[in-house]
PDB file of C-alpha atoms in Angstrom:
ATOM      1  CA  MET A 218       0.000   0.000   0.000  1.00 97.00           C
ATOM      2  CA  LYS A 219       0.942   3.621  -0.498  1.00 98.00           C
ATOM      3  CA  LEU A 220       0.397   5.681   2.680  1.00 98.00           C
ATOM      4  CA  LEU A 221       0.540   9.479   2.764  1.00 99.00           C
ATOM      5  CA  PHE A 222       1.199  11.021   6.179  1.00 98.00           C
ATOM      6  CA  VAL A 223       0.092  14.638   6.581  1.00 98.00           C
ATOM      7  CA  ALA A 224       2.284  15.696   9.477  1.00 98.00           C
ATOM      8  CA  ASP A 225       4.683  18.182  10.968  1.00 97.00           C
ATOM      9  CA  PRO A 226       8.135  18.529   9.333  1.00 97.00           C
ATOM     10  CA  LEU A 227       9.932  15.177   9.320  1.00 98.00           C
ATOM     11  CA  VAL A 228      13.113  16.802  10.594  1.00 97.00           C
ATOM     12  CA  SER A 229      11.258  17.814  13.761  1.00 96.00           C
ATOM     13  CA  PHE A 230      10.402  14.225  14.736  1.00 97.00           C
ATOM     14  CA  LYS A 231      11.851  12.936  18.022  1.00 96.00           C
ATOM     15  CA  THR A 232      12.039   9.375  16.796  1.00 97.00           C
ATOM     16  CA  TYR A 233      12.664   7.857  20.228  1.00 96.00           C
ATOM     17  CA  LYS A 234       9.125   8.789  21.266  1.00 96.00           C
ATOM     18  CA  ASP A 235       7.196   9.910  18.184  1.00 97.00           C
ATOM     19  CA  SER A 236       4.047   7.880  17.528  1.00 98.00           C
ATOM     20  CA  THR A 237       3.830   8.853  13.849  1.00 98.00           C
ATOM     21  CA  PHE A 238       7.368   7.566  13.391  1.00 98.00           C
ATOM     22  CA  ALA A 239       6.339   4.296  15.081  1.00 98.00           C
ATOM     23  CA  MET A 240       3.471   3.979  12.596  1.00 98.00           C
ATOM     24  CA  MET A 241       5.820   4.635   9.676  1.00 98.00           C
ATOM     25  CA  ARG A 242       8.357   2.112  10.937  1.00 98.00           C
ATOM     26  CA  GLU A 243       5.753  -0.637  11.308  1.00 98.00           C
ATOM     27  CA  ALA A 244       4.213   0.136   7.916  1.00 98.00           C
ATOM     28  CA  ALA A 245       7.623   0.101   6.216  1.00 98.00           C
ATOM     29  CA  LYS A 246       8.433  -3.206   7.902  1.00 98.00           C
ATOM     30  CA  ARG A 247       5.396  -4.661   6.121  1.00 98.00           C
ATOM     31  CA  GLY A 248       6.492  -3.327   2.757  1.00 98.00           C
ATOM     32  CA  HIS A 249       4.131  -0.365   2.519  1.00 98.00           C
ATOM     33  CA  ARG A 250       5.391   2.771   0.765  1.00 98.00           C
ATOM     34  CA  ILE A 251       5.687   5.844   2.983  1.00 98.00           C
ATOM     35  CA  LEU A 252       4.957   9.341   1.661  1.00 98.00           C
ATOM     36  CA  ALA A 253       4.782  12.544   3.662  1.00 98.00           C
ATOM     37  CA  CYS A 254       3.754  16.164   3.318  1.00 98.00           C
ATOM     38  CA  GLU A 255       2.891  19.098   5.549  1.00 98.00           C
ATOM     39  CA  PRO A 256      -0.593  20.656   5.600  1.00 98.00           C
ATOM     40  CA  GLN A 257       0.572  23.756   3.714  1.00 98.00           C
ATOM     41  CA  GLN A 258       1.473  21.545   0.757  1.00 98.00           C
ATOM     42  CA  LEU A 259      -2.167  20.614   0.158  1.00 98.00           C
ATOM     43  CA  VAL A 260      -3.640  22.423  -2.854  1.00 98.00           C
ATOM     44  CA  TRP A 261      -6.949  22.319  -4.676  1.00 98.00           C
ATOM     45  CA  LEU A 262      -7.545  23.965  -8.048  1.00 98.00           C
ATOM     46  CA  ARG A 263     -10.863  23.975  -9.887  1.00 97.00           C
ATOM     47  CA  GLY A 264     -10.935  21.188 -12.408  1.00 96.00           C
ATOM     48  CA  GLY A 265      -8.372  19.210 -10.444  1.00 97.00           C
ATOM     49  CA  ARG A 266      -8.090  17.192  -7.251  1.00 98.00           C
ATOM     50  CA  VAL A 267      -6.684  17.890  -3.824  1.00 98.00           C
ATOM     51  CA  THR A 268      -2.952  17.386  -4.278  1.00 98.00           C
ATOM     52  CA  ALA A 269       0.086  17.294  -2.033  1.00 98.00           C
ATOM     53  CA  ARG A 270       2.574  19.484  -3.879  1.00 98.00           C
ATOM     54  CA  GLY A 271       6.095  18.158  -3.577  1.00 98.00           C
ATOM     55  CA  ALA A 272       5.197  15.210  -1.360  1.00 98.00           C
ATOM     56  CA  VAL A 273       8.225  13.110  -0.516  1.00 98.00           C
ATOM     57  CA  GLU A 274       8.511   9.353  -0.561  1.00 98.00           C
ATOM     58  CA  ILE A 275      10.947   8.199   2.091  1.00 98.00           C
ATOM     59  CA  ALA A 276      12.935   5.167   3.119  1.00 98.00           C
ATOM     60  CA  LEU A 277      13.731   4.618   6.789  1.00 98.00           C
ATOM     61  CA  THR A 278      17.428   4.243   7.530  1.00 97.00           C
ATOM     62  CA  GLY A 279      17.349   2.775  11.043  1.00 94.00           C
ATOM     63  CA  ASP A 280      19.552   5.620  12.273  1.00 94.00           C
ATOM     64  CA  ALA A 281      18.287   7.552  15.292  1.00 88.00           C
ATOM     65  CA  THR A 282      19.296  10.968  13.931  1.00 89.00           C
ATOM     66  CA  ASP A 283      19.274  10.823  10.138  1.00 96.00           C
ATOM     67  CA  TRP A 284      16.283   8.508  10.220  1.00 98.00           C
ATOM     68  CA  PHE A 285      15.028   8.865   6.662  1.00 98.00           C
ATOM     69  CA  THR A 286      16.179   9.456   3.127  1.00 98.00           C
ATOM     70  CA  VAL A 287      14.033  10.956   0.373  1.00 98.00           C
ATOM     71  CA  THR A 288      13.712   8.528  -2.512  1.00 98.00           C
ATOM     72  CA  ALA A 289      11.302  10.573  -4.661  1.00 98.00           C
ATOM     73  CA  THR A 290       9.486  13.906  -4.757  1.00 98.00           C
ATOM     74  CA  ALA A 291       6.281  14.429  -6.699  1.00 98.00           C
ATOM     75  CA  ASP A 292       2.869  16.088  -6.741  1.00 98.00           C
ATOM     76  CA  VAL A 293       0.490  13.435  -5.420  1.00 98.00           C
ATOM     77  CA  ALA A 294      -3.317  13.488  -5.656  1.00 98.00           C
ATOM     78  CA  LEU A 295      -4.651  12.268  -2.336  1.00 98.00           C
ATOM     79  CA  ALA A 296      -7.171  10.037  -4.088  1.00 98.00           C
ATOM     80  CA  ASP A 297      -4.288   8.160  -5.736  1.00 98.00           C
ATOM     81  CA  VAL A 298      -2.831   6.762  -2.505  1.00 98.00           C
ATOM     82  CA  ASP A 299      -4.327   3.920  -0.480  1.00 98.00           C
ATOM     83  CA  ALA A 300      -4.721   5.965   2.695  1.00 98.00           C
ATOM     84  CA  VAL A 301      -4.103   9.491   3.940  1.00 98.00           C
ATOM     85  CA  LEU A 302      -3.149   9.595   7.620  1.00 98.00           C
ATOM     86  CA  MET A 303      -3.817  12.981   9.204  1.00 98.00           C
ATOM     87  CA  ARG A 304      -1.118  13.272  11.888  1.00 98.00           C
ATOM     88  CA  LYS A 305      -0.658  17.023  12.255  1.00 96.00           C
ATOM     89  CA  ASP A 306      -0.119  17.849  15.912  1.00 91.00           C
ATOM     90  CA  PRO A 307      -2.434  20.317  17.682  1.00 85.00           C
ATOM     91  CA  PRO A 308      -3.340  23.078  18.218  1.00 82.00           C
ATOM     92  CA  PHE A 309      -6.654  22.820  16.418  1.00 84.00           C
ATOM     93  CA  ASP A 310      -6.379  26.340  15.042  1.00 87.00           C
ATOM     94  CA  PRO A 311      -8.069  27.852  11.947  1.00 91.00           C
ATOM     95  CA  GLU A 312      -5.434  26.395   9.623  1.00 95.00           C
ATOM     96  CA  PHE A 313      -5.974  22.896  11.023  1.00 94.00           C
ATOM     97  CA  PHE A 314      -9.715  23.418  10.512  1.00 95.00           C
ATOM     98  CA  TYR A 315      -9.206  24.506   6.899  1.00 97.00           C
ATOM     99  CA  THR A 316      -6.959  21.493   6.293  1.00 98.00           C
ATOM    100  CA  THR A 317      -9.781  19.187   7.378  1.00 98.00           C
ATOM    101  CA  HIS A 318     -11.998  20.787   4.738  1.00 98.00           C
ATOM    102  CA  LEU A 319      -9.415  20.094   2.048  1.00 98.00           C
ATOM    103  CA  LEU A 320      -9.236  16.514   3.305  1.00 98.00           C
ATOM    104  CA  SER A 321     -13.032  16.252   3.116  1.00 98.00           C
ATOM    105  CA  GLN A 322     -12.852  17.398  -0.497  1.00 98.00           C
ATOM    106  CA  ALA A 323     -10.224  14.727  -1.116  1.00 98.00           C
ATOM    107  CA  GLN A 324     -12.665  12.190   0.335  1.00 98.00           C
ATOM    108  CA  ARG A 325     -15.303  13.294  -2.148  1.00 98.00           C
ATOM    109  CA  GLU A 326     -12.732  12.612  -4.857  1.00 98.00           C
ATOM    110  CA  GLY A 327     -12.205   9.081  -3.537  1.00 98.00           C
ATOM    111  CA  ALA A 328      -9.446   9.426  -0.950  1.00 98.00           C
ATOM    112  CA  ARG A 329      -9.470   7.347   2.248  1.00 98.00           C
ATOM    113  CA  VAL A 330      -8.597   9.691   5.124  1.00 98.00           C
ATOM    114  CA  LEU A 331      -7.984   8.637   8.731  1.00 98.00           C
ATOM    115  CA  ASN A 332      -8.989   9.976  11.117  1.00 97.00           C
ATOM    116  CA  ASN A 333     -12.076  11.081   9.225  1.00 98.00           C
ATOM    117  CA  PRO A 334     -11.792  14.871   8.739  1.00 98.00           C
ATOM    118  CA  SER A 335     -15.464  15.536   9.489  1.00 98.00           C
ATOM    119  CA  ALA A 336     -15.058  13.598  12.739  1.00 98.00           C
ATOM    120  CA  LEU A 337     -11.997  15.697  13.564  1.00 97.00           C
ATOM    121  CA  ARG A 338     -14.130  18.812  13.185  1.00 96.00           C
ATOM    122  CA  GLU A 339     -16.967  17.365  15.266  1.00 96.00           C
ATOM    123  CA  HIS A 340     -14.771  16.244  18.165  1.00 96.00           C
ATOM    124  CA  PRO A 341     -12.813  19.203  19.564  1.00 92.00           C
ATOM    125  CA  GLU A 342     -10.678  17.480  22.130  1.00 90.00           C
ATOM    126  CA  LYS A 343     -11.912  19.193  25.273  1.00 94.00           C
ATOM    127  CA  LEU A 344     -15.548  19.689  24.278  1.00 96.00           C
ATOM    128  CA  ALA A 345     -16.077  16.162  22.929  1.00 97.00           C
ATOM    129  CA  ILE A 346     -16.482  14.897  26.501  1.00 97.00           C
ATOM    130  CA  LEU A 347     -19.773  16.802  26.899  1.00 97.00           C
ATOM    131  CA  GLU A 348     -21.552  14.075  24.915  1.00 98.00           C
ATOM    132  CA  PHE A 349     -20.738  11.556  27.633  1.00 98.00           C
ATOM    133  CA  PRO A 350     -21.634  13.190  30.974  1.00 98.00           C
ATOM    134  CA  GLN A 351     -21.776   9.834  32.753  1.00 98.00           C
ATOM    135  CA  PHE A 352     -17.979   9.604  32.482  1.00 98.00           C
ATOM    136  CA  ILE A 353     -16.922  13.139  33.426  1.00 98.00           C
ATOM    137  CA  SER A 354     -16.508  15.139  36.630  1.00 97.00           C
ATOM    138  CA  PRO A 355     -18.529  18.325  37.317  1.00 98.00           C
ATOM    139  CA  THR A 356     -17.725  20.543  34.333  1.00 98.00           C
ATOM    140  CA  LEU A 357     -18.655  24.028  33.165  1.00 98.00           C
ATOM    141  CA  VAL A 358     -18.135  25.596  29.727  1.00 98.00           C
ATOM    142  CA  THR A 359     -18.710  29.338  29.632  1.00 98.00           C
ATOM    143  CA  ARG A 360     -17.459  32.825  28.808  1.00 97.00           C
ATOM    144  CA  SER A 361     -19.085  34.247  31.938  1.00 97.00           C
ATOM    145  CA  ALA A 362     -16.930  35.299  34.873  1.00 97.00           C
ATOM    146  CA  ALA A 363     -20.002  35.130  37.123  1.00 97.00           C
ATOM    147  CA  GLU A 364     -20.669  31.518  36.122  1.00 98.00           C
ATOM    148  CA  ILE A 365     -17.060  30.590  36.874  1.00 98.00           C
ATOM    149  CA  ARG A 366     -17.210  32.258  40.278  1.00 98.00           C
ATOM    150  CA  ALA A 367     -20.431  30.413  41.096  1.00 98.00           C
ATOM    151  CA  PHE A 368     -18.858  27.109  40.048  1.00 98.00           C
ATOM    152  CA  HIS A 369     -15.880  27.805  42.305  1.00 98.00           C
ATOM    153  CA  ALA A 370     -18.176  28.705  45.194  1.00 98.00           C
ATOM    154  CA  GLU A 371     -19.862  25.314  44.821  1.00 98.00           C
ATOM    155  CA  HIS A 372     -16.838  23.091  44.256  1.00 98.00           C
ATOM    156  CA  ARG A 373     -14.100  25.089  46.056  1.00 97.00           C
ATOM    157  CA  ASP A 374     -11.170  23.452  44.248  1.00 98.00           C
ATOM    158  CA  ILE A 375     -11.225  23.814  40.467  1.00 98.00           C
ATOM    159  CA  ILE A 376      -9.209  23.571  37.268  1.00 97.00           C
ATOM    160  CA  LEU A 377      -9.564  26.196  34.522  1.00 97.00           C
ATOM    161  CA  LYS A 378      -8.264  25.733  30.992  1.00 95.00           C
ATOM    162  CA  PRO A 379      -8.553  27.242  27.519  1.00 94.00           C
ATOM    163  CA  LEU A 380     -10.311  25.173  24.871  1.00 91.00           C
ATOM    164  CA  ASP A 381      -7.432  25.476  22.399  1.00 86.00           C
ATOM    165  CA  GLY A 382      -4.573  24.544  24.718  1.00 79.00           C
ATOM    166  CA  MET A 383      -2.285  21.548  24.278  1.00 76.00           C
ATOM    167  CA  GLY A 384       0.378  19.822  26.349  1.00 74.00           C
ATOM    168  CA  GLY A 385      -0.995  21.331  29.563  1.00 75.00           C
ATOM    169  CA  MET A 386      -0.624  24.934  28.370  1.00 83.00           C
ATOM    170  CA  GLY A 387      -2.780  27.518  30.117  1.00 88.00           C
ATOM    171  CA  ILE A 388      -4.103  25.228  32.864  1.00 93.00           C
ATOM    172  CA  PHE A 389      -4.702  26.797  36.284  1.00 95.00           C
ATOM    173  CA  ARG A 390      -5.798  25.373  39.624  1.00 95.00           C
ATOM    174  CA  VAL A 391      -7.709  27.556  42.091  1.00 97.00           C
ATOM    175  CA  LYS A 392      -8.150  26.171  45.608  1.00 97.00           C
ATOM    176  CA  ASP A 393     -10.676  26.982  48.319  1.00 97.00           C
ATOM    177  CA  ASP A 394      -9.156  30.394  49.085  1.00 96.00           C
ATOM    178  CA  GLY A 395      -9.937  31.617  45.556  1.00 96.00           C
ATOM    179  CA  LEU A 396      -6.490  33.204  45.298  1.00 95.00           C
ATOM    180  CA  ASN A 397      -6.008  34.943  41.922  1.00 95.00           C
ATOM    181  CA  LEU A 398      -9.330  33.638  40.547  1.00 97.00           C
ATOM    182  CA  GLY A 399     -10.195  37.047  39.103  1.00 96.00           C
ATOM    183  CA  ALA A 400      -6.863  37.423  37.346  1.00 96.00           C
ATOM    184  CA  ILE A 401      -7.038  33.888  35.982  1.00 96.00           C
ATOM    185  CA  ILE A 402     -10.543  34.445  34.618  1.00 97.00           C
ATOM    186  CA  GLU A 403      -9.406  37.667  32.921  1.00 95.00           C
ATOM    187  CA  THR A 404      -6.416  35.854  31.420  1.00 95.00           C
ATOM    188  CA  LEU A 405      -8.438  32.962  30.036  1.00 96.00           C
ATOM    189  CA  ASN A 406     -11.770  34.471  29.026  1.00 95.00           C
ATOM    190  CA  LYS A 407     -10.337  37.801  27.807  1.00 93.00           C
ATOM    191  CA  ASP A 408     -13.238  39.875  29.165  1.00 92.00           C
ATOM    192  CA  GLY A 409     -15.821  37.429  27.904  1.00 93.00           C
ATOM    193  CA  ALA A 410     -14.379  37.079  24.409  1.00 94.00           C
ATOM    194  CA  GLN A 411     -13.173  33.487  24.840  1.00 95.00           C
ATOM    195  CA  THR A 412     -14.824  30.348  26.160  1.00 96.00           C
ATOM    196  CA  VAL A 413     -13.252  28.544  29.117  1.00 97.00           C
ATOM    197  CA  MET A 414     -13.645  25.030  30.503  1.00 97.00           C
ATOM    198  CA  VAL A 415     -13.818  24.678  34.284  1.00 98.00           C
ATOM    199  CA  GLN A 416     -13.781  21.352  36.119  1.00 97.00           C
ATOM    200  CA  ARG A 417     -13.794  20.229  39.708  1.00 97.00           C
ATOM    201  CA  PHE A 418     -10.254  19.321  40.733  1.00 97.00           C
ATOM    202  CA  ILE A 419      -9.717  15.553  40.804  1.00 96.00           C
ATOM    203  CA  PRO A 420      -7.224  14.562  43.549  1.00 95.00           C
ATOM    204  CA  ALA A 421      -6.458  11.319  41.695  1.00 95.00           C
ATOM    205  CA  ILE A 422      -4.215  13.391  39.388  1.00 94.00           C
ATOM    206  CA  ALA A 423      -1.471  12.521  41.906  1.00 92.00           C
ATOM    207  CA  GLU A 424      -1.682   8.964  40.548  1.00 92.00           C
ATOM    208  CA  GLY A 425      -1.437  10.169  36.967  1.00 94.00           C
ATOM    209  CA  ASP A 426      -3.374  11.531  34.011  1.00 95.00           C
ATOM    210  CA  LYS A 427      -3.900   8.298  32.080  1.00 97.00           C
ATOM    211  CA  ARG A 428      -3.718   8.176  28.289  1.00 97.00           C
ATOM    212  CA  ILE A 429      -5.859   5.284  27.087  1.00 98.00           C
ATOM    213  CA  LEU A 430      -5.476   4.486  23.390  1.00 98.00           C
ATOM    214  CA  ILE A 431      -8.392   3.082  21.400  1.00 98.00           C
ATOM    215  CA  ILE A 432      -7.567   1.593  17.995  1.00 98.00           C
ATOM    216  CA  GLY A 433     -10.292   0.422  15.657  1.00 98.00           C
ATOM    217  CA  GLY A 434     -12.765   0.692  18.520  1.00 98.00           C
ATOM    218  CA  LYS A 435     -10.730  -1.542  20.843  1.00 98.00           C
ATOM    219  CA  PRO A 436      -8.599  -0.418  23.799  1.00 98.00           C
ATOM    220  CA  VAL A 437      -4.869  -0.999  24.001  1.00 98.00           C
ATOM    221  CA  PRO A 438      -4.515  -3.155  27.154  1.00 98.00           C
ATOM    222  CA  HIS A 439      -2.075  -0.740  28.800  1.00 98.00           C
ATOM    223  CA  CYS A 440      -2.366   2.993  29.395  1.00 98.00           C
ATOM    224  CA  LEU A 441       0.332   5.568  30.092  1.00 98.00           C
ATOM    225  CA  ALA A 442      -0.150   7.313  33.433  1.00 96.00           C
ATOM    226  CA  ARG A 443       1.466  10.731  33.192  1.00 95.00           C
ATOM    227  CA  ILE A 444       2.347  11.654  36.747  1.00 94.00           C
ATOM    228  CA  PRO A 445       2.905  15.293  37.797  1.00 88.00           C
ATOM    229  CA  GLN A 446       6.364  16.089  39.104  1.00 86.00           C
ATOM    230  CA  GLY A 447       7.841  18.751  41.352  1.00 73.00           C
ATOM    231  CA  GLY A 448       4.651  20.257  42.723  1.00 69.00           C
ATOM    232  CA  GLU A 449       3.036  20.565  39.288  1.00 76.00           C
ATOM    233  CA  VAL A 450      -0.700  20.015  38.904  1.00 74.00           C
ATOM    234  CA  ARG A 451      -0.258  18.949  35.270  1.00 71.00           C
ATOM    235  CA  GLY A 452       0.729  15.438  34.308  1.00 67.00           C
ATOM    236  CA  ASN A 453       1.341  16.173  30.615  1.00 73.00           C
ATOM    237  CA  LEU A 454       4.688  14.886  29.374  1.00 75.00           C
ATOM    238  CA  ALA A 455       5.237  18.273  27.721  1.00 71.00           C
ATOM    239  CA  ALA A 456       4.858  19.863  31.178  1.00 65.00           C
ATOM    240  CA  GLY A 457       7.432  17.548  32.783  1.00 77.00           C
ATOM    241  CA  GLY A 458       5.158  14.668  33.775  1.00 84.00           C
ATOM    242  CA  LYS A 459       6.627  11.188  34.205  1.00 91.00           C
ATOM    243  CA  GLY A 460       5.086   8.502  31.995  1.00 94.00           C
ATOM    244  CA  VAL A 461       4.445   5.129  33.635  1.00 97.00           C
ATOM    245  CA  ALA A 462       2.701   2.349  31.704  1.00 98.00           C
ATOM    246  CA  ARG A 463       0.035   0.412  33.588  1.00 97.00           C
ATOM    247  CA  PRO A 464      -2.606  -2.210  32.780  1.00 98.00           C
ATOM    248  CA  LEU A 465      -6.088  -0.816  32.309  1.00 98.00           C
ATOM    249  CA  THR A 466      -8.263  -0.878  35.416  1.00 97.00           C
ATOM    250  CA  ALA A 467     -11.811  -2.232  35.309  1.00 98.00           C
ATOM    251  CA  ARG A 468     -13.092   1.359  35.135  1.00 97.00           C
ATOM    252  CA  ASP A 469     -10.630   2.251  32.357  1.00 98.00           C
ATOM    253  CA  ARG A 470     -11.842  -0.716  30.344  1.00 98.00           C
ATOM    254  CA  GLU A 471     -15.507   0.102  31.002  1.00 98.00           C
ATOM    255  CA  ILE A 472     -15.019   3.615  29.632  1.00 98.00           C
ATOM    256  CA  ALA A 473     -12.941   2.518  26.636  1.00 98.00           C
ATOM    257  CA  GLU A 474     -15.230  -0.344  25.665  1.00 98.00           C
ATOM    258  CA  TYR A 475     -18.262   1.957  25.783  1.00 98.00           C
ATOM    259  CA  LEU A 476     -16.736   4.854  23.835  1.00 98.00           C
ATOM    260  CA  GLY A 477     -14.576   2.822  21.456  1.00 98.00           C
ATOM    261  CA  PRO A 478     -17.252   1.417  19.121  1.00 98.00           C
ATOM    262  CA  ILE A 479     -19.157   4.735  19.070  1.00 98.00           C
ATOM    263  CA  LEU A 480     -16.092   6.724  18.033  1.00 98.00           C
ATOM    264  CA  ALA A 481     -14.833   4.095  15.586  1.00 98.00           C
ATOM    265  CA  ALA A 482     -18.196   4.148  13.804  1.00 98.00           C
ATOM    266  CA  ARG A 483     -17.621   7.865  13.175  1.00 98.00           C
ATOM    267  CA  GLY A 484     -14.365   7.195  11.338  1.00 98.00           C
ATOM    268  CA  LEU A 485     -12.011   7.708  14.284  1.00 98.00           C
ATOM    269  CA  LEU A 486      -9.556   4.853  13.835  1.00 98.00           C
ATOM    270  CA  LEU A 487      -7.317   6.170  16.617  1.00 98.00           C
ATOM    271  CA  VAL A 488      -8.478   7.910  19.797  1.00 98.00           C
ATOM    272  CA  GLY A 489      -6.602   8.897  22.940  1.00 98.00           C
ATOM    273  CA  LEU A 490      -8.758   9.196  26.061  1.00 98.00           C
ATOM    274  CA  ASP A 491      -7.391  11.200  28.966  1.00 97.00           C
ATOM    275  CA  VAL A 492      -8.675   9.770  32.236  1.00 97.00           C
ATOM    276  CA  ILE A 493      -7.999  11.005  35.775  1.00 97.00           C
ATOM    277  CA  GLY A 494      -9.213   8.633  38.438  1.00 96.00           C
ATOM    278  CA  GLU A 495     -12.567   7.474  37.071  1.00 96.00           C
ATOM    279  CA  ASN A 496     -13.276  10.544  34.935  1.00 97.00           C
ATOM    280  CA  VAL A 497     -12.641  11.305  31.255  1.00 98.00           C
ATOM    281  CA  THR A 498     -11.128  14.765  30.884  1.00 96.00           C
ATOM    282  CA  GLU A 499     -10.403  14.837  27.123  1.00 95.00           C
ATOM    283  CA  ILE A 500     -11.035  12.826  23.972  1.00 97.00           C
ATOM    284  CA  ASN A 501      -7.983  13.301  21.743  1.00 96.00           C
ATOM    285  CA  VAL A 502      -8.514  12.641  18.042  1.00 97.00           C
ATOM    286  CA  THR A 503      -6.129  14.946  16.146  1.00 95.00           C
ATOM    287  CA  SER A 504      -2.803  13.179  16.673  1.00 95.00           C
ATOM    288  CA  PRO A 505      -2.871  10.880  19.730  1.00 96.00           C
ATOM    289  CA  THR A 506       0.527   9.822  21.050  1.00 95.00           C
ATOM    290  CA  CYS A 507       2.200   7.544  23.646  1.00 96.00           C
ATOM    291  CA  PHE A 508       2.714   4.544  21.303  1.00 98.00           C
ATOM    292  CA  GLN A 509       6.394   4.136  22.026  1.00 98.00           C
ATOM    293  CA  GLU A 510       6.257   4.783  25.761  1.00 97.00           C
ATOM    294  CA  ILE A 511       3.668   2.011  26.211  1.00 98.00           C
ATOM    295  CA  THR A 512       5.525  -0.380  23.904  1.00 98.00           C
ATOM    296  CA  ASP A 513       8.919   0.237  25.502  1.00 98.00           C
ATOM    297  CA  GLN A 514       7.624  -0.367  29.028  1.00 98.00           C
ATOM    298  CA  THR A 515       5.237  -3.268  28.417  1.00 98.00           C
ATOM    299  CA  GLY A 516       6.342  -5.018  25.247  1.00 98.00           C
ATOM    300  CA  PHE A 517       2.869  -4.596  23.754  1.00 98.00           C
ATOM    301  CA  ASP A 518       3.405  -3.329  20.201  1.00 98.00           C
ATOM    302  CA  VAL A 519       0.933  -0.465  19.804  1.00 98.00           C
ATOM    303  CA  ALA A 520       2.100   0.437  16.291  1.00 98.00           C
ATOM    304  CA  GLN A 521       1.540  -3.149  15.193  1.00 98.00           C
ATOM    305  CA  MET A 522      -2.043  -3.006  16.516  1.00 98.00           C
ATOM    306  CA  TYR A 523      -2.567   0.297  14.695  1.00 98.00           C
ATOM    307  CA  ILE A 524      -1.290  -0.902  11.312  1.00 98.00           C
ATOM    308  CA  ASP A 525      -3.312  -4.116  11.704  1.00 98.00           C
ATOM    309  CA  ALA A 526      -6.432  -1.977  12.211  1.00 98.00           C
ATOM    310  CA  LEU A 527      -5.494   0.301   9.302  1.00 98.00           C
ATOM    311  CA  GLU A 528      -5.035  -2.620   6.932  1.00 98.00           C
ATOM    312  CA  GLU A 529      -8.332  -4.124   8.060  1.00 97.00           C
ATOM    313  CA  SER A 530     -10.167  -0.823   7.515  1.00 97.00           C
ATOM    314  CA  LEU A 531      -8.820  -0.602   3.959  1.00 96.00           C
ATOM    315  CA  ALA A 532      -9.478  -4.224   3.015  1.00 89.00           C
TER     316      ALA A 532
END
């Protein structure tokens, strides 16, 4: 098969932990051809098809630093490859949104795109949890400072975060004393111009913010618990959290087995649930990670499970 990865620049990959690289490596091992482009290379012209201008075909070298060589460069219509894998990292900004529309046009022309671009648009990673209130902690979504203050008065210990953040950016905790709540609200909601998510603080964050991967509707049997370090409230690896692989708990499996088939039916081949304690805090669909950390610590080959599911979906 010929697989086109729409991703960040290849030279920026940290191959020792990059999940897209793990996918490429497993696909290449099976003899699939690997092509890559960045979102800005996608072009549509009336009378033509959505095309990746100057897409590169690569061979993997096995070297940790110079990990690929370019074997060919060409303009490639997305409908002419077997699958287009959308692996651009967040944030889900306007350009990401526009890219999903180009990918939807490519679908209309016959391309197979995973994750499904319309599903990417319909599942913003923080707001997607609202569909499943039975699995989430007390949560508020609002622009209103008064609503946030009322939520704090009720729950006393809260987390506030922007809807477009990633890697733990912009997350604040406000305890019972309400210290700096006003300043934090002003920072995040920009005088009512931006929507904020507020959640009751979950003490189980001390045990880790668990990333549970769902592939083809089925959970990977191990999660990666990202444990806050050094007094941090954030477990994100990008914020210095320590990643520890663990078997899924009964609650983890209950959540994943309920959500998995629903999300897979919407064209989401790969999903990353963030779970703290017994509560889902995010549903990640843009470019879920943690493949290599789980594989390295448990021996369970996540990339192998992913490429198996990809091949099955294309059969």
